[in-house]
């Protein structure tokens, strides 16, 4: 069955460093992959989308890579700030009208 | 631009009771989603509408859950009767069109506690 893996353990990093979060998947051929941010008590907020034919996408301090051979996406936050502390969700879809499947998310804590 | 609205924000009911949640998507968004998010897990799709037609309801427990989207705008999700394991946050999201994979905009969610 399709499986999405994100590190369920929290990631703690020092302010100013680069945070790298991992999303691995199996038994899946996603057409695209999305990253969302979720703060406690709130709904997820869309950050970035990357398609299967794209290797890398950037937006301000965020960078996403997508390796369909390794079946892995990496999400980077450079020059991290305490305000970046949140849970980050990876989401995949086969495209078209196929449903989006979310991972369990990784909690990031940026320490001042 | 107004975001996705949901109500109520919190609901506490006893098992076997019924409950309904309401969602108003962003104006012009054709696709509407209902997700269930259990504590410590990612959102799980319950049902996806394209305008007022159902695109995917494969993970909706149809013996107790029902949803409708009248006139392709607002939507309601109902649980009857509720079970303890239904305790979760119910998220509504909308997007311009799932056919071209637009990002989803989520509401604040309704936190349901079943006792």
Tab-separated table of C-alpha atoms in Angstrom:
chain	number	residue	atom	x	y	z
A	1	UNK	CA	0.000	0.000	0.000
A	2	UNK	CA	1.051	3.605	-0.468
A	3	UNK	CA	3.147	4.943	2.355
A	4	UNK	CA	4.539	8.377	3.178
A	5	UNK	CA	7.225	8.656	5.825
A	6	UNK	CA	8.223	11.758	7.697
A	7	UNK	CA	10.370	11.776	10.785
A	8	UNK	CA	7.854	11.709	13.606
A	9	UNK	CA	10.469	12.861	16.082
A	10	UNK	CA	10.856	16.584	16.562
A	11	UNK	CA	13.783	18.333	14.925
A	12	UNK	CA	15.574	20.884	17.093
A	13	UNK	CA	18.017	23.301	15.496
A	14	UNK	CA	19.796	26.475	16.456
A	15	UNK	CA	18.590	29.795	15.100
A	16	UNK	CA	20.435	30.783	11.932
A	17	UNK	CA	21.141	27.213	10.858
A	18	UNK	CA	19.543	25.391	7.942
A	19	UNK	CA	16.738	23.002	8.800
A	20	UNK	CA	16.325	19.975	6.549
A	21	UNK	CA	13.177	17.864	6.697
A	22	UNK	CA	12.711	14.584	4.839
A	23	UNK	CA	9.731	13.020	3.143
A	24	UNK	CA	10.066	9.477	1.795
A	25	UNK	CA	7.401	7.517	-0.004
A	26	UNK	CA	6.855	3.972	-1.226
A	27	UNK	CA	4.438	2.294	-3.621
A	28	UNK	CA	3.601	5.690	-5.066
A	29	UNK	CA	4.236	7.553	-8.292
A	30	UNK	CA	3.240	11.095	-7.399
A	31	UNK	CA	2.753	13.667	-10.106
A	32	UNK	CA	3.513	16.371	-7.599
A	33	UNK	CA	4.431	16.941	-3.996
A	34	UNK	CA	3.473	19.756	-1.670
A	35	UNK	CA	4.759	21.054	1.644
A	36	UNK	CA	2.471	22.658	4.208
A	37	UNK	CA	3.103	24.335	7.535
A	38	UNK	CA	0.765	23.751	10.473
A	39	UNK	CA	0.752	25.704	13.713
A	40	UNK	CA	-1.029	24.384	16.835
A	41	UNK	CA	-4.778	24.854	16.664
A	42	UNK	CA	-4.706	25.976	13.042
A	43	UNK	CA	-5.217	24.453	9.625
A	44	UNK	CA	-2.246	23.706	7.368
A	45	UNK	CA	-0.886	26.525	5.203
A	46	UNK	CA	0.484	25.833	1.726
A	47	UNK	CA	4.179	26.583	1.225
A	48	UNK	CA	5.516	25.024	-1.969
A	49	UNK	CA	4.536	22.624	-4.747
A	50	UNK	CA	7.012	20.709	-6.896
A	51	UNK	CA	6.118	18.571	-9.897
A	52	UNK	CA	7.628	15.204	-10.829
A	53	UNK	CA	9.625	16.721	-13.679
A	54	UNK	CA	11.156	19.399	-11.444
A	55	UNK	CA	14.267	18.799	-9.379
A	56	UNK	CA	14.206	21.874	-7.185
A	57	UNK	CA	11.943	24.767	-6.224
A	58	UNK	CA	12.761	27.858	-4.177
A	59	UNK	CA	10.750	30.511	-2.410
A	60	UNK	CA	12.541	33.055	-0.280
A	61	UNK	CA	14.316	31.036	2.478
A	62	UNK	CA	12.607	27.781	1.460
A	63	UNK	CA	13.917	25.156	-0.913
A	64	UNK	CA	12.361	21.857	-1.925
A	65	UNK	CA	13.992	19.045	-3.866
A	66	UNK	CA	12.219	16.079	-5.424
A	67	UNK	CA	14.066	12.889	-6.375
A	68	UNK	CA	11.679	10.406	-7.988
A	69	UNK	CA	14.438	7.789	-8.208
A	70	UNK	CA	15.120	7.889	-4.472
A	71	UNK	CA	11.396	8.501	-3.827
A	72	UNK	CA	12.312	11.352	-1.561
A	73	UNK	CA	11.746	15.064	-1.077
A	74	UNK	CA	13.886	17.317	1.071
A	75	UNK	CA	12.579	20.568	2.500
A	76	UNK	CA	15.129	23.167	3.574
A	77	UNK	CA	14.688	26.344	5.582
A	78	UNK	CA	17.804	28.484	5.489
A	79	UNK	CA	18.702	31.051	8.171
A	80	UNK	CA	16.040	29.535	10.403
A	81	UNK	CA	14.196	31.715	12.915
A	82	UNK	CA	12.172	30.874	16.031
A	83	UNK	CA	9.071	31.915	14.041
A	84	UNK	CA	9.724	28.948	11.746
A	85	UNK	CA	8.875	26.600	14.615
A	86	UNK	CA	5.867	24.559	13.506
A	87	UNK	CA	4.900	21.156	12.123
A	88	UNK	CA	5.700	20.657	8.441
A	89	UNK	CA	3.553	18.295	6.395
A	90	UNK	CA	4.478	16.599	3.164
A	91	UNK	CA	1.605	15.792	0.775
A	92	UNK	CA	1.561	13.763	-2.440
A	93	UNK	CA	-0.888	13.291	-5.275
A	94	UNK	CA	-1.008	11.338	-8.481
A	95	UNK	CA	-2.334	14.440	-10.211
A	96	UNK	CA	-5.594	15.174	-11.943
A	97	UNK	CA	-8.467	14.560	-9.568
A	98	UNK	CA	-6.583	12.019	-7.469
A	99	UNK	CA	-6.692	12.680	-3.766
A	100	UNK	CA	-3.859	14.298	-1.877
A	101	UNK	CA	-2.298	12.098	0.807
A	102	UNK	CA	-0.558	13.732	3.752
A	103	UNK	CA	2.325	12.468	5.875
A	104	UNK	CA	2.201	12.718	9.667
A	105	UNK	CA	4.419	15.787	9.701
A	106	UNK	CA	7.681	16.704	11.385
A	107	UNK	CA	7.738	19.166	14.261
A	108	UNK	CA	10.508	21.732	13.910
A	109	UNK	CA	11.737	23.705	16.908
A	110	UNK	CA	14.151	26.569	16.239
A	111	UNK	CA	16.039	27.461	19.389
A	112	UNK	CA	17.107	31.090	19.868
B	1	UNK	CA	-9.744	37.764	0.321
B	2	UNK	CA	-11.730	35.932	2.988
B	3	UNK	CA	-10.419	32.518	3.947
B	4	UNK	CA	-12.212	29.220	4.464
B	5	UNK	CA	-14.755	29.537	7.249
B	6	UNK	CA	-15.757	26.684	9.524
B	7	UNK	CA	-18.160	26.368	12.412
B	8	UNK	CA	-18.365	25.482	15.164
B	9	UNK	CA	-14.750	25.686	16.299
B	10	UNK	CA	-15.264	23.244	19.149
B	11	UNK	CA	-17.866	20.609	19.891
B	12	UNK	CA	-18.235	18.120	22.715
B	13	UNK	CA	-20.814	15.352	22.399
B	14	UNK	CA	-21.503	11.986	23.930
B	15	UNK	CA	-21.075	8.809	21.933
B	16	UNK	CA	-24.078	7.816	19.845
B	17	UNK	CA	-25.125	11.452	19.485
B	18	UNK	CA	-25.070	13.236	16.131
B	19	UNK	CA	-23.095	16.311	15.097
B	20	UNK	CA	-22.812	18.513	12.033
B	21	UNK	CA	-20.028	20.756	10.801
B	22	UNK	CA	-20.335	23.580	8.336
B	23	UNK	CA	-17.817	24.926	5.826
B	24	UNK	CA	-17.848	27.964	3.547
B	25	UNK	CA	-14.979	27.799	1.022
B	26	UNK	CA	-13.151	30.663	-0.626
B	27	UNK	CA	-15.332	32.296	-3.243
B	28	UNK	CA	-14.765	30.814	-6.678
B	29	UNK	CA	-13.076	27.650	-5.454
B	30	UNK	CA	-14.621	24.691	-7.253
B	31	UNK	CA	-13.044	21.962	-5.162
B	32	UNK	CA	-13.878	21.365	-1.503
B	33	UNK	CA	-12.303	18.816	0.815
B	34	UNK	CA	-13.139	17.460	4.250
B	35	UNK	CA	-10.255	15.991	6.243
B	36	UNK	CA	-10.058	14.249	9.596
B	37	UNK	CA	-6.910	14.914	11.619
B	38	UNK	CA	-6.343	12.782	14.680
B	39	UNK	CA	-3.827	14.119	17.196
B	40	UNK	CA	-0.272	13.418	16.075
B	41	UNK	CA	-1.284	12.402	12.559
B	42	UNK	CA	-1.561	14.105	9.215
B	43	UNK	CA	-4.906	15.087	7.688
B	44	UNK	CA	-6.814	12.162	6.182
B	45	UNK	CA	-9.154	12.891	3.290
B	46	UNK	CA	-12.761	11.967	3.985
B	47	UNK	CA	-14.470	13.392	0.921
B	48	UNK	CA	-13.642	15.609	-2.035
B	49	UNK	CA	-16.207	17.595	-4.029
B	50	UNK	CA	-15.789	19.149	-7.437
B	51	UNK	CA	-18.541	21.776	-7.539
B	52	UNK	CA	-21.410	19.774	-6.034
B	53	UNK	CA	-20.318	16.361	-7.289
B	54	UNK	CA	-18.320	13.822	-5.271
B	55	UNK	CA	-14.866	13.074	-6.688
B	56	UNK	CA	-13.541	10.824	-3.920
B	57	UNK	CA	-15.218	9.452	-0.807
B	58	UNK	CA	-13.285	6.203	-0.570
B	59	UNK	CA	-12.197	6.868	3.029
B	60	UNK	CA	-15.519	8.170	4.309
B	61	UNK	CA	-17.158	5.766	6.813
B	62	UNK	CA	-20.461	5.872	5.022
B	63	UNK	CA	-22.353	3.974	7.699
B	64	UNK	CA	-22.046	6.986	10.000
B	65	UNK	CA	-20.607	9.910	8.046
B	66	UNK	CA	-22.378	11.897	5.365
B	67	UNK	CA	-21.544	15.089	3.518
B	68	UNK	CA	-23.231	17.326	1.028
B	69	UNK	CA	-22.376	20.413	-0.942
B	70	UNK	CA	-25.518	22.101	-2.105
B	71	UNK	CA	-25.270	24.553	-5.008
B	72	UNK	CA	-21.533	23.920	-5.206
B	73	UNK	CA	-20.676	26.363	-2.421
B	74	UNK	CA	-21.179	25.609	1.284
B	75	UNK	CA	-20.813	22.123	2.640
B	76	UNK	CA	-21.894	20.204	5.722
B	77	UNK	CA	-20.355	17.077	7.215
B	78	UNK	CA	-22.473	14.992	9.564
B	79	UNK	CA	-21.651	12.159	11.927
B	80	UNK	CA	-24.473	9.982	13.200
B	81	UNK	CA	-23.997	8.199	15.545
B	82	UNK	CA	-20.633	9.354	16.844
B	83	UNK	CA	-18.059	6.968	18.288
B	84	UNK	CA	-15.191	7.680	20.671
B	85	UNK	CA	-12.688	7.195	17.842
B	86	UNK	CA	-14.272	10.089	15.937
B	87	UNK	CA	-12.585	12.516	18.325
B	88	UNK	CA	-10.403	14.585	16.032
B	89	UNK	CA	-10.096	17.909	14.253
B	90	UNK	CA	-12.228	18.138	11.130
B	91	UNK	CA	-10.642	20.368	8.532
B	92	UNK	CA	-12.294	21.852	5.490
B	93	UNK	CA	-10.172	23.018	2.574
B	94	UNK	CA	-10.830	24.442	-0.853
B	95	UNK	CA	-8.873	24.914	-4.040
B	96	UNK	CA	-9.443	26.505	-7.423
B	97	UNK	CA	-9.413	23.184	-9.244
B	98	UNK	CA	-8.048	19.769	-8.371
B	99	UNK	CA	-7.716	19.007	-12.068
B	100	UNK	CA	-4.585	21.136	-12.308
B	101	UNK	CA	-3.350	20.543	-8.818
B	102	UNK	CA	-3.799	23.900	-7.171
B	103	UNK	CA	-2.762	24.348	-3.586
B	104	UNK	CA	-5.355	23.848	-0.885
B	105	UNK	CA	-6.499	26.540	1.518
B	106	UNK	CA	-7.558	25.222	4.898
B	107	UNK	CA	-10.006	26.521	7.437
B	108	UNK	CA	-9.222	26.611	11.175
B	109	UNK	CA	-10.939	23.272	11.779
B	110	UNK	CA	-13.543	22.000	14.215
B	111	UNK	CA	-12.217	20.143	17.230
B	112	UNK	CA	-14.633	17.334	18.095
B	113	UNK	CA	-14.487	15.532	21.415
B	114	UNK	CA	-16.673	12.449	21.836
B	115	UNK	CA	-17.100	11.312	25.449
